[in-house]
mmCIF file of C-alpha atoms in Angstrom:
data_model
loop_
_atom_site.group_PDB
_atom_site.id
_atom_site.type_symbol
_atom_site.label_atom_id
_atom_site.label_comp_id
_atom_site.label_asym_id
_atom_site.label_seq_id
_atom_site.Cartn_x
_atom_site.Cartn_y
_atom_site.Cartn_z
ATOM 1 C CA MET A 65 -61.919 -32.526 -27.416
ATOM 2 C CA ILE A 66 -59.586 -33.559 -24.603
ATOM 3 C CA GLU A 67 -57.787 -30.753 -22.795
ATOM 4 C CA SER A 68 -54.529 -31.231 -20.901
ATOM 5 C CA ARG A 69 -53.618 -28.700 -18.233
ATOM 6 C CA LEU A 70 -52.844 -28.337 -14.565
ATOM 7 C CA LEU A 71 -55.882 -27.650 -12.398
ATOM 8 C CA PHE A 72 -55.823 -25.743 -9.117
ATOM 9 C CA LYS A 73 -58.656 -24.435 -6.973
ATOM 10 C CA ASP A 74 -57.153 -20.936 -7.035
ATOM 11 C CA GLN A 75 -56.867 -19.822 -10.672
ATOM 12 C CA THR A 76 -55.681 -16.263 -9.824
ATOM 13 C CA HIS A 77 -52.242 -17.022 -11.279
ATOM 14 C CA GLU A 78 -53.495 -18.813 -14.375
ATOM 15 C CA ASP A 79 -50.726 -17.403 -16.615
ATOM 16 C CA ASP A 80 -48.040 -18.691 -14.195
ATOM 17 C CA ILE A 81 -49.743 -22.083 -13.959
ATOM 18 C CA ASN A 82 -50.061 -22.407 -17.735
ATOM 19 C CA GLY A 83 -46.409 -21.384 -18.093
ATOM 20 C CA LEU A 84 -45.389 -24.123 -15.644
ATOM 21 C CA TYR A 85 -47.479 -26.662 -17.499
ATOM 22 C CA ASP A 86 -45.890 -25.668 -20.804
ATOM 23 C CA ALA A 87 -42.393 -25.949 -19.279
ATOM 24 C CA ILE A 88 -43.156 -29.433 -17.875
ATOM 25 C CA LEU A 89 -44.662 -30.545 -21.192
ATOM 26 C CA GLN A 90 -41.653 -29.244 -23.154
ATOM 27 C CA GLU A 91 -39.211 -30.857 -20.729
ATOM 28 C CA SER A 92 -41.035 -34.173 -20.912
ATOM 29 C CA SER A 93 -41.478 -34.255 -24.681
ATOM 30 C CA GLY A 94 -37.808 -33.334 -25.130
ATOM 31 C CA GLY A 95 -36.752 -36.413 -23.159
ATOM 32 C CA ASN A 96 -35.144 -34.313 -20.440
ATOM 33 C CA VAL A 97 -37.135 -34.681 -17.241
ATOM 34 C CA GLY A 98 -35.420 -32.733 -14.451
ATOM 35 C CA TYR A 99 -33.801 -34.715 -11.677
ATOM 36 C CA TYR A 100 -34.507 -38.008 -13.428
ATOM 37 C CA ASP A 101 -31.389 -37.292 -15.465
ATOM 38 C CA LEU A 102 -29.075 -38.354 -12.632
ATOM 39 C CA PRO A 103 -25.666 -39.938 -13.130
ATOM 40 C CA GLU A 104 -25.883 -43.682 -13.599
ATOM 41 C CA VAL A 105 -24.038 -45.724 -11.023
ATOM 42 C CA ASN A 106 -23.759 -49.455 -11.450
ATOM 43 C CA ASP A 107 -22.554 -50.904 -8.173
ATOM 44 C CA VAL A 108 -24.262 -54.277 -8.450
ATOM 45 C CA GLU A 109 -20.964 -56.182 -8.408
ATOM 46 C CA ASN A 110 -19.707 -54.200 -5.396
ATOM 47 C CA ILE A 111 -22.963 -54.838 -3.534
ATOM 48 C CA LYS A 112 -22.823 -58.571 -4.304
ATOM 49 C CA ALA A 113 -19.201 -58.721 -3.137
ATOM 50 C CA PHE A 114 -20.054 -56.877 0.083
ATOM 51 C CA CYS A 115 -22.975 -59.195 0.860
ATOM 52 C CA THR A 116 -20.819 -62.267 0.252
ATOM 53 C CA ASP A 117 -17.845 -60.963 2.236
ATOM 54 C CA TYR A 118 -19.902 -59.588 5.142
ATOM 55 C CA ASP A 119 -21.464 -62.998 5.885
ATOM 56 C CA PHE A 120 -24.617 -61.881 7.686
ATOM 57 C CA GLU A 121 -25.353 -65.368 9.010
ATOM 58 C CA LYS A 122 -21.904 -65.811 10.560
ATOM 59 C CA ARG A 123 -22.250 -62.412 12.248
ATOM 60 C CA GLY A 124 -25.643 -63.377 13.696
ATOM 61 C CA ILE A 125 -27.589 -60.777 11.700
ATOM 62 C CA LYS A 126 -31.293 -61.621 11.726
ATOM 63 C CA ASN A 127 -32.764 -58.189 10.909
ATOM 64 C CA ILE A 128 -32.180 -55.529 8.317
ATOM 65 C CA ALA A 129 -33.501 -52.123 9.386
ATOM 66 C CA ILE A 130 -34.277 -49.779 6.502
ATOM 67 C CA LEU A 131 -34.235 -46.103 7.482
ATOM 68 C CA GLY A 132 -35.772 -44.084 4.670
ATOM 69 C CA ILE A 133 -39.053 -42.667 3.454
ATOM 70 C CA GLY A 134 -40.887 -42.626 0.148
ATOM 71 C CA GLY A 135 -38.803 -43.830 -2.763
ATOM 72 C CA SER A 136 -35.933 -44.577 -0.410
ATOM 73 C CA SER A 137 -37.832 -47.501 1.097
ATOM 74 C CA LEU A 138 -40.535 -48.365 -1.433
ATOM 75 C CA GLY A 139 -38.177 -50.154 -3.826
ATOM 76 C CA THR A 140 -36.980 -52.445 -1.052
ATOM 77 C CA LYS A 141 -40.571 -53.109 0.021
ATOM 78 C CA ALA A 142 -41.640 -53.926 -3.540
ATOM 79 C CA ILE A 143 -38.768 -56.379 -4.105
ATOM 80 C CA ASP A 144 -39.361 -58.009 -0.717
ATOM 81 C CA ALA A 145 -43.084 -58.378 -1.450
ATOM 82 C CA LEU A 146 -42.188 -60.095 -4.712
ATOM 83 C CA LEU A 147 -39.612 -62.428 -3.158
ATOM 84 C CA GLU A 148 -41.722 -63.434 -0.157
ATOM 85 C CA HIS A 149 -43.833 -65.627 -2.430
ATOM 86 C CA GLY A 150 -40.902 -67.583 -3.838
ATOM 87 C CA ASP A 151 -37.997 -69.725 -2.813
ATOM 88 C CA ASN A 152 -35.409 -66.944 -3.108
ATOM 89 C CA ARG A 153 -36.566 -65.040 -0.009
ATOM 90 C CA ASN A 154 -34.259 -65.740 2.922
ATOM 91 C CA SER A 155 -35.314 -65.644 6.572
ATOM 92 C CA MET A 156 -33.976 -62.121 7.155
ATOM 93 C CA ASN A 157 -36.511 -59.913 8.927
ATOM 94 C CA LEU A 158 -36.917 -56.480 7.323
ATOM 95 C CA ILE A 159 -37.871 -53.588 9.589
ATOM 96 C CA TYR A 160 -38.888 -50.283 8.001
ATOM 97 C CA PHE A 161 -38.445 -46.927 9.734
ATOM 98 C CA GLU A 162 -40.491 -44.800 7.335
ATOM 99 C CA ASN A 163 -42.188 -42.126 9.382
ATOM 100 C CA VAL A 164 -42.013 -40.463 12.769
ATOM 101 C CA ASP A 165 -45.194 -42.021 14.166
ATOM 102 C CA PRO A 166 -44.224 -42.879 17.771
ATOM 103 C CA ASN A 167 -46.439 -45.988 17.793
ATOM 104 C CA GLU A 168 -44.694 -47.399 14.727
ATOM 105 C CA ILE A 169 -41.263 -46.627 16.183
ATOM 106 C CA VAL A 170 -42.138 -48.377 19.460
ATOM 107 C CA GLU A 171 -43.450 -51.375 17.507
ATOM 108 C CA ASN A 172 -40.238 -51.510 15.441
ATOM 109 C CA PHE A 173 -38.116 -51.500 18.597
ATOM 110 C CA LYS A 174 -40.072 -54.213 20.446
ATOM 111 C CA ASN A 175 -37.899 -57.110 19.302
ATOM 112 C CA LEU A 176 -34.961 -55.189 17.859
ATOM 113 C CA ILE A 177 -31.596 -56.380 19.145
ATOM 114 C CA PHE A 178 -28.790 -54.105 17.989
ATOM 115 C CA GLU A 179 -26.189 -56.860 17.602
ATOM 116 C CA GLU A 180 -28.568 -58.838 15.377
ATOM 117 C CA THR A 181 -29.509 -55.909 13.148
ATOM 118 C CA PHE A 182 -27.850 -54.469 10.040
ATOM 119 C CA PHE A 183 -28.913 -50.854 9.507
ATOM 120 C CA ILE A 184 -29.240 -49.274 6.049
ATOM 121 C CA VAL A 185 -29.809 -45.508 5.938
ATOM 122 C CA ILE A 186 -31.200 -44.255 2.616
ATOM 123 C CA SER A 187 -31.764 -40.618 1.665
ATOM 124 C CA LYS A 188 -31.591 -39.192 -1.855
ATOM 125 C CA SER A 189 -30.790 -35.699 -0.581
ATOM 126 C CA GLY A 190 -28.749 -36.820 2.415
ATOM 127 C CA GLY A 191 -30.758 -34.551 4.684
ATOM 128 C CA THR A 192 -34.264 -36.013 4.889
ATOM 129 C CA ILE A 193 -35.450 -34.941 8.339
ATOM 130 C CA GLU A 194 -37.437 -38.112 9.097
ATOM 131 C CA THR A 195 -34.520 -40.361 8.147
ATOM 132 C CA THR A 196 -32.053 -38.197 10.075
ATOM 133 C CA SER A 197 -34.379 -38.278 13.099
ATOM 134 C CA HIS A 198 -34.563 -42.073 12.989
ATOM 135 C CA LEU A 199 -30.790 -42.323 12.752
ATOM 136 C CA LYS A 200 -30.286 -39.960 15.706
ATOM 137 C CA PHE A 201 -32.867 -41.891 17.735
ATOM 138 C CA ILE A 202 -31.140 -45.215 17.013
ATOM 139 C CA LEU A 203 -27.713 -43.781 17.856
ATOM 140 C CA LYS A 204 -29.064 -42.453 21.162
ATOM 141 C CA THR A 205 -31.072 -45.592 21.990
ATOM 142 C CA PHE A 206 -28.081 -47.885 21.479
ATOM 143 C CA ASN A 207 -25.608 -45.366 22.943
ATOM 144 C CA ILE A 208 -23.503 -45.160 19.773
ATOM 145 C CA ALA A 209 -20.979 -42.345 19.473
ATOM 146 C CA LEU A 210 -19.975 -41.137 16.022
ATOM 147 C CA GLU A 211 -16.329 -40.256 15.494
#
């Protein structure tokens, strides 16, 4: 017989753990899985229009810096990995600011020229500390004042 349950080293709160498992199982089998039930936004046409109107090449943009961690950057990485093997991948350099490792940050800044870089800040909650830290560091490094 196969048993499905959550396993933890400390089983002192087994009733609580089993209750959580039951709640997750009920939520999942009912088709209602917590925060996955977010409002659907379809901005594809707006994004396409922005990219066409912005004209990255004319503005001298050679880099796109992605500030975000976890799911906020993984989708971009996955699509880029797929496109890099085909003819549809342009020459834009993608730079990922995904964690607060000082060595990675220094490496990212080695050839980063502000005027040639388009920055995209991604955070589901709007308050992810690593993403906020990267943004503050970039604002300070390039002496950018927010109004």
